[in-house]
Short mmCIF file of C-alpha atoms in Angstrom, two decimals:
data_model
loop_
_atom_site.label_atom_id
_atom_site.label_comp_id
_atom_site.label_asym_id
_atom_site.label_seq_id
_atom_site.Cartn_x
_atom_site.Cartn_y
_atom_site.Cartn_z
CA UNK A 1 318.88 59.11 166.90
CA UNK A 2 317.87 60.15 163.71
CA UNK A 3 314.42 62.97 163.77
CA UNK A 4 312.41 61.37 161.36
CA UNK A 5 309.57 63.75 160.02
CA UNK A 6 306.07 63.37 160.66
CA UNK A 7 303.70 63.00 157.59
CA UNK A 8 300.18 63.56 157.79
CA UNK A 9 297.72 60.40 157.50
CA UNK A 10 295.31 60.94 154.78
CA UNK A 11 292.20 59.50 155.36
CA UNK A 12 291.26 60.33 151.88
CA UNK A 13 287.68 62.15 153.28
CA UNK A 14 287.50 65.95 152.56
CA UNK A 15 288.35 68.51 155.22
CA UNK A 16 284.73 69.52 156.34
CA UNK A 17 283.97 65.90 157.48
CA UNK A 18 286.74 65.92 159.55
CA UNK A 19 286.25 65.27 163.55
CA UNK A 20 287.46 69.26 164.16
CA UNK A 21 284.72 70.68 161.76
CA UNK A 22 281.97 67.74 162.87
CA UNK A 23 282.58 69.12 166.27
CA UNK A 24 282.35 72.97 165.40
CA UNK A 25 279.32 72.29 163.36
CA UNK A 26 277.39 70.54 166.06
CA UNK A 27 278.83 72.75 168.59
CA UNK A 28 276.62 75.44 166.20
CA UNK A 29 273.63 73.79 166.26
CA UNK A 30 273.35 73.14 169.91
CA UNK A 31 273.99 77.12 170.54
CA UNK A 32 271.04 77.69 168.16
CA UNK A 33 268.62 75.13 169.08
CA UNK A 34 269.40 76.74 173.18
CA UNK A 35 268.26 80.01 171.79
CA UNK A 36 265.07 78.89 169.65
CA UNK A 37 264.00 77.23 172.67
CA UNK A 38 264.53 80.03 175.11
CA UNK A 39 262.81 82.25 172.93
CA UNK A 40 260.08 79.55 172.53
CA UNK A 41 259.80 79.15 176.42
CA UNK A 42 260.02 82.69 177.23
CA UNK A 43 256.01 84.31 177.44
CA UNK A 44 255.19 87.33 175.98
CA UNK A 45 254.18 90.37 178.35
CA UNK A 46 250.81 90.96 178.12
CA UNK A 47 249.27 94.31 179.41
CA UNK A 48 247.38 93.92 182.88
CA UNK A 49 243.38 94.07 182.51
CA UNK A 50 242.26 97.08 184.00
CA UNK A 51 240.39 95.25 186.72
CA UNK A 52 239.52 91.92 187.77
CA UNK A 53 236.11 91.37 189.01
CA UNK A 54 236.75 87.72 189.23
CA UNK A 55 239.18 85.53 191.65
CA UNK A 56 241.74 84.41 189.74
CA UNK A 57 242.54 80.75 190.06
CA UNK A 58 246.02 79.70 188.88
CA UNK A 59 247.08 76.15 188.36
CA UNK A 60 250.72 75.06 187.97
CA UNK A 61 251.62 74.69 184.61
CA UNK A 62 254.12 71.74 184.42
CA UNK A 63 257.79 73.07 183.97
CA UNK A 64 257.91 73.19 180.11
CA UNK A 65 261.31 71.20 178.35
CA UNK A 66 263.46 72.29 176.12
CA UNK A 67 262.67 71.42 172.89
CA UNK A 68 264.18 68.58 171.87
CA UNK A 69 267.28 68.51 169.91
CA UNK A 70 266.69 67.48 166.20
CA UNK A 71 269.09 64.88 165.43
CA UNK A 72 272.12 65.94 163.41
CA UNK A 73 272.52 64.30 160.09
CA UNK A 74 274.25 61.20 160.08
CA UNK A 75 278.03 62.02 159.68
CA UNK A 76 279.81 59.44 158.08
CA UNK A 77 281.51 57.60 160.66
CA UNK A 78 284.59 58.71 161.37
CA UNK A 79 287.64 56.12 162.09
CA UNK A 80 287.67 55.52 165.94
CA UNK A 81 289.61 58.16 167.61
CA UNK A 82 289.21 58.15 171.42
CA UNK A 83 289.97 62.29 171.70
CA UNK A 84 287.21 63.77 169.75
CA UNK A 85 284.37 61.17 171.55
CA UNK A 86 285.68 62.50 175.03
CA UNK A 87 285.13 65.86 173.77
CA UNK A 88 281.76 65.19 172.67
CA UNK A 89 280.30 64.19 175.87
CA UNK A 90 281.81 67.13 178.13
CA UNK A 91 280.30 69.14 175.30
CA UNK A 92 277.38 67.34 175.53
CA UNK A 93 277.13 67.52 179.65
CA UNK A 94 278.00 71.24 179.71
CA UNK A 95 275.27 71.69 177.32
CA UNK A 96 272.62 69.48 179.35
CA UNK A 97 273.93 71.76 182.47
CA UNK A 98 273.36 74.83 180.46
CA UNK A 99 269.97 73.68 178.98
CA UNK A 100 269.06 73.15 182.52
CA UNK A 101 270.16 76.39 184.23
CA UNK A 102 268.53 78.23 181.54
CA UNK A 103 265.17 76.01 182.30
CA UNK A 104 265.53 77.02 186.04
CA UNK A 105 266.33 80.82 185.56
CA UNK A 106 262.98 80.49 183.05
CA UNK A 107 261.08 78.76 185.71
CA UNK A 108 262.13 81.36 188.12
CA UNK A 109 261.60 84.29 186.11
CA UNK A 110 258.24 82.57 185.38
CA UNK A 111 257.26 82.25 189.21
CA UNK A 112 258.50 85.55 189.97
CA UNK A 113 256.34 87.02 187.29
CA UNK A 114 253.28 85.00 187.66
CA UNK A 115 253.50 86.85 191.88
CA UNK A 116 253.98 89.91 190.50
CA UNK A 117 250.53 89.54 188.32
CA UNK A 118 249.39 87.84 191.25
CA UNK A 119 250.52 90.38 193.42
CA UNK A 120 248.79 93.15 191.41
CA UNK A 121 245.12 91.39 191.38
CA UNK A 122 245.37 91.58 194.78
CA UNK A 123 245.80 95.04 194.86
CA UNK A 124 243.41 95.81 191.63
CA UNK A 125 241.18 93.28 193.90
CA UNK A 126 241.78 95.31 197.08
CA UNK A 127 241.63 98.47 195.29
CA UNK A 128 238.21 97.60 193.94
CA UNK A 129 236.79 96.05 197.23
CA UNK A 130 237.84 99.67 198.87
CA UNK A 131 236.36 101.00 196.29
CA UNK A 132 233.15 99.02 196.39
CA UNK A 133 233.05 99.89 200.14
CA UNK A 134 233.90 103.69 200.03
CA UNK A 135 231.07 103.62 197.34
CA UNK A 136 228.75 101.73 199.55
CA UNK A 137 229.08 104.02 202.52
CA UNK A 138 228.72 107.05 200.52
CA UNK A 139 225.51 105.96 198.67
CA UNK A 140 224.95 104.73 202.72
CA UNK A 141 225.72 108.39 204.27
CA UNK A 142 223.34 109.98 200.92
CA UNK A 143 220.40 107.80 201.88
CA UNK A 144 220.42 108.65 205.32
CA UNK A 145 220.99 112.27 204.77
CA UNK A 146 218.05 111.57 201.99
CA UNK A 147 215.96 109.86 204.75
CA UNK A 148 217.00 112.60 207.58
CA UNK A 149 216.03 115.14 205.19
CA UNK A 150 212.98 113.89 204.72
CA UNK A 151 211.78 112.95 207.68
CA UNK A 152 212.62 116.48 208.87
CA UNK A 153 210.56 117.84 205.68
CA UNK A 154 207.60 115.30 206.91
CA UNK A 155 208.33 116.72 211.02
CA UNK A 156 208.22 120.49 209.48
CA UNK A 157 205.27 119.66 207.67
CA UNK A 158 203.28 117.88 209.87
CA UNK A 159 203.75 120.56 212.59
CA UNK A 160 202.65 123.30 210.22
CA UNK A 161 199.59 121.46 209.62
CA UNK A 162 199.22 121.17 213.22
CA UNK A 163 199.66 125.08 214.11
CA UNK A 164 197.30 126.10 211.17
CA UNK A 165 194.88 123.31 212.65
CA UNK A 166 195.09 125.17 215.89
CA UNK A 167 194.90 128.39 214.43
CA UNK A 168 192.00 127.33 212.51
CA UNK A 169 190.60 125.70 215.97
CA UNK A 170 191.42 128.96 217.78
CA UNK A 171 189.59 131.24 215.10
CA UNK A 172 186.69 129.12 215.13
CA UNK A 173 186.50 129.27 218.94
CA UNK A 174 186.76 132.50 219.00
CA UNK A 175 184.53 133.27 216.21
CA UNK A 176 181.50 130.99 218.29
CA UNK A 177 182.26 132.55 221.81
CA UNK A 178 181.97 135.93 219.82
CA UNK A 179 179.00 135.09 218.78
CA UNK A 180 177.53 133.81 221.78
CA UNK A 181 178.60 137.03 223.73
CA UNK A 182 176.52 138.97 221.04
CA UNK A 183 173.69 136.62 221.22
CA UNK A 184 173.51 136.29 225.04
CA UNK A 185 174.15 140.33 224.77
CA UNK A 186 170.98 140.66 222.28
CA UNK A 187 168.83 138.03 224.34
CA UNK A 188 169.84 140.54 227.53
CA UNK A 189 168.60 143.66 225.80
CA UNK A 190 165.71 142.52 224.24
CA UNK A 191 164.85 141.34 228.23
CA UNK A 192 165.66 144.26 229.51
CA UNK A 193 163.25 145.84 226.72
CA UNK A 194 160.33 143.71 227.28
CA UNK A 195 160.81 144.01 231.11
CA UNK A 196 160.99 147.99 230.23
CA UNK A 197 157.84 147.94 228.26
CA UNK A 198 155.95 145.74 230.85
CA UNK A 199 156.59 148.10 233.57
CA UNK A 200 156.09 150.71 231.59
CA UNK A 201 152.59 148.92 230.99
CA UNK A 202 152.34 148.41 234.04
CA UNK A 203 152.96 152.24 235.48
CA UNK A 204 151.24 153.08 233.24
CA UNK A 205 147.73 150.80 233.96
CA UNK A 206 148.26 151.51 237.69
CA UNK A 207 148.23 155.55 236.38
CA UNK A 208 144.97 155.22 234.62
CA UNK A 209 143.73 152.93 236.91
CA UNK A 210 144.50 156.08 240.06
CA UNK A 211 143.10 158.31 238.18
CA UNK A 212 140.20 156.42 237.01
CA UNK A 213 139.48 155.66 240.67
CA UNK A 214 140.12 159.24 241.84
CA UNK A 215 137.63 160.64 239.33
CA UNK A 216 135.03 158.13 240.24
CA UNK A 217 135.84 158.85 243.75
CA UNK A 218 135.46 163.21 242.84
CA UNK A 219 132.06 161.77 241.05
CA UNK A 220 130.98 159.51 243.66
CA UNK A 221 131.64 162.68 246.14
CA UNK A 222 130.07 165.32 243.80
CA UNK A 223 126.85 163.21 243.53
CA UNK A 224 126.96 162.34 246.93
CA UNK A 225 127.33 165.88 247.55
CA UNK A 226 124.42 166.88 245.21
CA UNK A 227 122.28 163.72 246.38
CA UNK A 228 122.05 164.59 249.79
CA UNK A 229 122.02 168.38 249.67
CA UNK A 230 119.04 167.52 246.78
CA UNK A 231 118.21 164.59 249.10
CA UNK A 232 118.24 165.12 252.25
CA UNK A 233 114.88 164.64 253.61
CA UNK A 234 114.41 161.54 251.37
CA UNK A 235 117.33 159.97 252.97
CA UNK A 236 116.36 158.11 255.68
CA UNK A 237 113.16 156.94 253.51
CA UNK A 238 115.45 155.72 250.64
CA UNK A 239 117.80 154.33 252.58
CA UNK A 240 116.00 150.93 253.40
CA UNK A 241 115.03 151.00 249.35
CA UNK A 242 118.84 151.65 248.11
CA UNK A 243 120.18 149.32 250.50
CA UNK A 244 117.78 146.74 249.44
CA UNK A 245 118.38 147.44 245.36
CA UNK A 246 121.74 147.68 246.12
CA UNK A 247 122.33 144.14 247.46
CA UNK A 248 120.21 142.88 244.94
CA UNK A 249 122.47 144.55 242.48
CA UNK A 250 125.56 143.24 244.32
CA UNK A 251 123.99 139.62 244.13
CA UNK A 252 123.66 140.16 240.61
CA UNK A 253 126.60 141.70 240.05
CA UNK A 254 128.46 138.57 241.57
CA UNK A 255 126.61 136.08 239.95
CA UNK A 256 127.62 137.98 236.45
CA UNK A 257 131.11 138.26 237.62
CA UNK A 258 131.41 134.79 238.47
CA UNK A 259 129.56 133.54 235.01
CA UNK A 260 131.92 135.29 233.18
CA UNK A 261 134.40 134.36 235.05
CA UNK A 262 134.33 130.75 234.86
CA UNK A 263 133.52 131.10 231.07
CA UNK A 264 136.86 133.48 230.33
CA UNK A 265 138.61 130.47 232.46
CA UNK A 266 137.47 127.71 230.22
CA UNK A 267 138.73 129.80 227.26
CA UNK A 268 142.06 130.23 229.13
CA UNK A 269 142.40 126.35 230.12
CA UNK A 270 141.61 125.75 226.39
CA UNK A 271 144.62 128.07 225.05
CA UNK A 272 146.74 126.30 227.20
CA UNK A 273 145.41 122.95 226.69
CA UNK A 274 146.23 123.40 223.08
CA UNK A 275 149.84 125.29 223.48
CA UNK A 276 150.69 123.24 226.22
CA UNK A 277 153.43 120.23 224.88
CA UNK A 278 153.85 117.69 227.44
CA UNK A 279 157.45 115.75 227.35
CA UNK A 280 157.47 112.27 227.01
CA UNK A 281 158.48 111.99 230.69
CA UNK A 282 154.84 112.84 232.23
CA UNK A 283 153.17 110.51 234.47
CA UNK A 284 149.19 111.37 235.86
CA UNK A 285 150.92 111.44 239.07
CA UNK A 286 152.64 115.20 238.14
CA UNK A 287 151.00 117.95 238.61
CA UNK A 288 152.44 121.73 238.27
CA UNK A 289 150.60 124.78 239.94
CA UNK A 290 151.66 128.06 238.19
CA UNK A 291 150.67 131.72 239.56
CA UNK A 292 149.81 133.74 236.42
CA UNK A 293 149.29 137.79 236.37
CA UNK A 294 148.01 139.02 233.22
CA UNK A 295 147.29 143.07 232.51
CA UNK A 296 143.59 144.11 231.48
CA UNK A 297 144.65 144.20 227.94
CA UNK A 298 145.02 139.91 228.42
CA UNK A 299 148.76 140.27 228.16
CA UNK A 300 150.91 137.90 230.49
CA UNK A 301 152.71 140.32 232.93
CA UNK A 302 154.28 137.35 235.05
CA UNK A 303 154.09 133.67 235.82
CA UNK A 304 155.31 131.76 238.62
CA UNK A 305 156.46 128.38 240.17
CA UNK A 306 154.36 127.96 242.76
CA UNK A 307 154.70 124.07 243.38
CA UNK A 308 156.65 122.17 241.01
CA UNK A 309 155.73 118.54 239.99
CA UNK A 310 159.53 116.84 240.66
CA UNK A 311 160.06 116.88 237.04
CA UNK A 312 161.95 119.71 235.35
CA UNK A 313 161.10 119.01 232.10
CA UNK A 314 157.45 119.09 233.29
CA UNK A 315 157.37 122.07 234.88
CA UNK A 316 159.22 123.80 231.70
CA UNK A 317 156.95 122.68 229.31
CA UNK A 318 153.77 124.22 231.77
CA UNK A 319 155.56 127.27 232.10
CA UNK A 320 156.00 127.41 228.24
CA UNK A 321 152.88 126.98 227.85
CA UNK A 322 151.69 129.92 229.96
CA UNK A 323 154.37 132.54 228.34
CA UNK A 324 153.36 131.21 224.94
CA UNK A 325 149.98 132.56 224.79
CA UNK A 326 150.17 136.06 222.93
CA UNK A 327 146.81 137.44 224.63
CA UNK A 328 144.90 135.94 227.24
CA UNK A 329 141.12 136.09 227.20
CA UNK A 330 139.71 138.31 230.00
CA UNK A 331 136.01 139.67 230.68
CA UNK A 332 136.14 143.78 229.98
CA UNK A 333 134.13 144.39 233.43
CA UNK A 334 137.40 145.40 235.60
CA UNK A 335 135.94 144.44 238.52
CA UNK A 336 135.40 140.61 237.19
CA UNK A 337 139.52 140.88 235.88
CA UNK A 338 140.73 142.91 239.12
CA UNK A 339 138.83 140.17 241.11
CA UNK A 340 139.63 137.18 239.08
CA UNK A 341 141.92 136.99 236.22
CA UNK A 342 144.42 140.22 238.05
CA UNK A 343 146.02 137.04 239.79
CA UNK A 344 145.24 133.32 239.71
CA UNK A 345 146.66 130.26 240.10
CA UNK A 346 145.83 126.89 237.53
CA UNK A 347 147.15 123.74 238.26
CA UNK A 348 149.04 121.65 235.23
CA UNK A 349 148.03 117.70 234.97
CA UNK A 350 148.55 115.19 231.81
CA UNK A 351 144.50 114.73 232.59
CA UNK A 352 143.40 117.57 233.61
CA UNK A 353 143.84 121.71 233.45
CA UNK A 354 142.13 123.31 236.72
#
C-alpha cells in the first residue's frame, strides 16, 4: 500500500478565526466575565458601628446571579465540524458548574458573615443592656445611699432639735421652780417679819399696858393711902355719897362707852362694806362670822374663821376684807377698846354687815 501524504484543507479563512483560536478566545472571556462578577458580588467590609441602640432587622436578600454573560461577537460560522461543538458545551457546563460553586461559596461566605455581624450586635446589644443595668443599679445604690444619708441627716437633726427643746424645757423649769423657791422663801420671811413685829407690838402693848396698870394701881394705893389716913373720920359719912357718885359715874361711863362704841362699829362695818368684794357665787342665804382682834393703835392683830358660810370663795373674800383694812377705827378711852373693839366678832352677809 502506497503512504500517501496528508495535505492540509484550506478553508481559505485566516488563522485567528479558526475553531482552535474561537475556542481559546471565548475560553478568555468566560474566565474574565467569572472574575468581574465575583468581584461585583463580593461586599465590601464595612467597619462595625460602635453600638447599636436599635434591633436590627435583617431580611433575606435574594441570592444575587452572576452577571450575565455578554454575548460574544458573532464569529463567522465556521464549516460544521462535530469536535469543536462537543468541546464547547463541556466548556460551557464546567463553566455553569463553576459559576455556580462560586455563587454558593459567595452565598456562604455571605451567611457566615452576615452571623458574624449578627453575632456581634448581640453582644454590642448585650454589652450595652449590661451596661444599661450596671448603670441603673449604681445610680440605684447612689440614690439610696443619697436617701439613707439623708434621712439620717433629717434623724440627727430632728433629735438635736429635740434635746435642745428639752434643754430649753429643763432650763425654763428650772429657772420658774427657782423662782418660786425664792418667792415662797421671800413671802415666808416677810411672814415671819410681820408676825415678829406684831408680837413685838403686842409684848410690847401688854408691857405698857402692866405697867400702866401697876402705876395706877401704886396711885390708886398712894391716894388710898393718903385718903383715908387724911380721911378717916369722913369715911363712913362719904361712903354712902361716893358710892352713890360713883354708880352714877359708872352709868355714865357705860352709856359713853357704849355710844362710842356702836358709833366706832358703824365706821368699822363701813370700811369693810366698802373693801369687802363679794364673788359672783354669793347667795343672801351665806353668811360668814369672823373673830377680829385689833391692837389700840386700830391695827388688825388677828382674824378668825369662826363659822364659815359653805362657800370658800365667800369666806375668802370676808376674810380679805378684814386683813385689808390698814387701820381700824377705835374709840381712844381703853376701857371702851379693852371692852369692845380688844375682841369682837361681825357677821358677813351680801345684805347685811352686823
Amino acid at each position: 500500500m502506497i503512504d500517501q501524504q496528508r495535505e492540509p484543507i484550506s478553508t481559505g479563512q485566516p488563522a485567528w478565526k479558526s475553531p482552535v483560536a474561537l475556542s481559546l478566545l471565548l475560553h478568555g472571556l468566560i474566565v474574565v466575565v467569572a472574575l468581574a462578577g465575583w468581584s461585583w458580588t463580593n461586599p465590601v467590609d464595612e467597619p462595625m458601628p460602635r453600638s447599636i441602640s436599635a434591633r436590627l432587622v435583617i431580611n433575606e436578600q435574594p441570592a444575587q446571579q452572576p452577571a450575565p454573560e455578554p454575548a460574544p461577537a458573532p464569529a463567522p460560522e465556521p464549516e460544521p465540524e462535530p469536535e469543536p461543538e462537543e468541546d464547547l458545551e463541556e466548556l460551557e457546563a464546567e463553566r455553569q458548574a463553576a459559576a455556580e460553586r462560586e455563587r454558593q461559596q459567595q452565598e456562604r461566605e455571605r451567611q457566615a458573615e452576615q452571623e458574624r455581624q449578627q453575632a456581634e450586635e448581640r453582644e454590642a446589644r448585650q454589652r450595652e443592656e449590661q451596661a444599661a443595668k450596671q448603670k441603673e443599679q449604681e445610680q440605684a445604690r447612689q440614690k439610696a445611699e443619697a436617701e439613707a444619708k439623708e434621712r439620717a441627716r433629717q434623724k440627727a437633726e430632728q433629735e438635736q432639735k429635740r434635746q435642745q427643746a428639752e434643754e430649753a424645757r429643763k432650763r425654763e423649769a428650772a429657772a420658774k421652780a427657782a423662782e418660786e423657791e425664792r418667792r415662797k422663801q421671800e413671802e415666808a420671811e416677810r411672814q415671819r417679819q410681820q408676825e415678829a413685829e406684831a408680837e413685838a407690838r403686842r409684848q410690847a402693848e401688854a408691857k405698857r399696858e402692866a405697867e400702866a396698870k401697876r402705876r395706877e394701881a401704886e396711885r390708886k394705893l398712894r391716894e388710898q393711902q393718903l385718903e383715908a389716913l387724911a380721911d378717916s373720920a369722913r369715911e363712913s359719912e362719904e361712903a354712902a355719897r361716893r358710892q352713890s357718885e360713883a354708880e352714877a359715874a359708872a352709868r355714865a361711863r357705860e352709856s359713853q362707852m357704849l355710844t362710842d362704841s356702836q358709833r366706832y362699829q358703824g365706821l368699822i362695818r363701813e370700811r369693810l362694806k366698802n373693801g369687802w368684794y363679794m364673788p359672783s357665787s354669793a347667795t343672801s342665804e351665806m353668811t360668814a362670822t369672823l373673830r377680829i382682834t385689833l391692837l389700840p393703835t386700830g391695827e388688825l392683830s388677828s382674824v378668825e374663821l369662826v363659822r364659815g358660810s359653805g362657800n370658800t370663795a365667800f369666806d375668802n373674800s370676808a376674810l380679805s376684807a378684814v386683813r385689808g383694812v390698814n387701820r381700824y377705827p377705835v374709840p381712844s378711852e381703853r376701857d371702851t377698846f379693852e371692852k369692845y373693839f380688844r375682841q369682837f366678832t361681825i357677821e358677813f352677809n351680801p345684805e347685811r354687815l352686823r
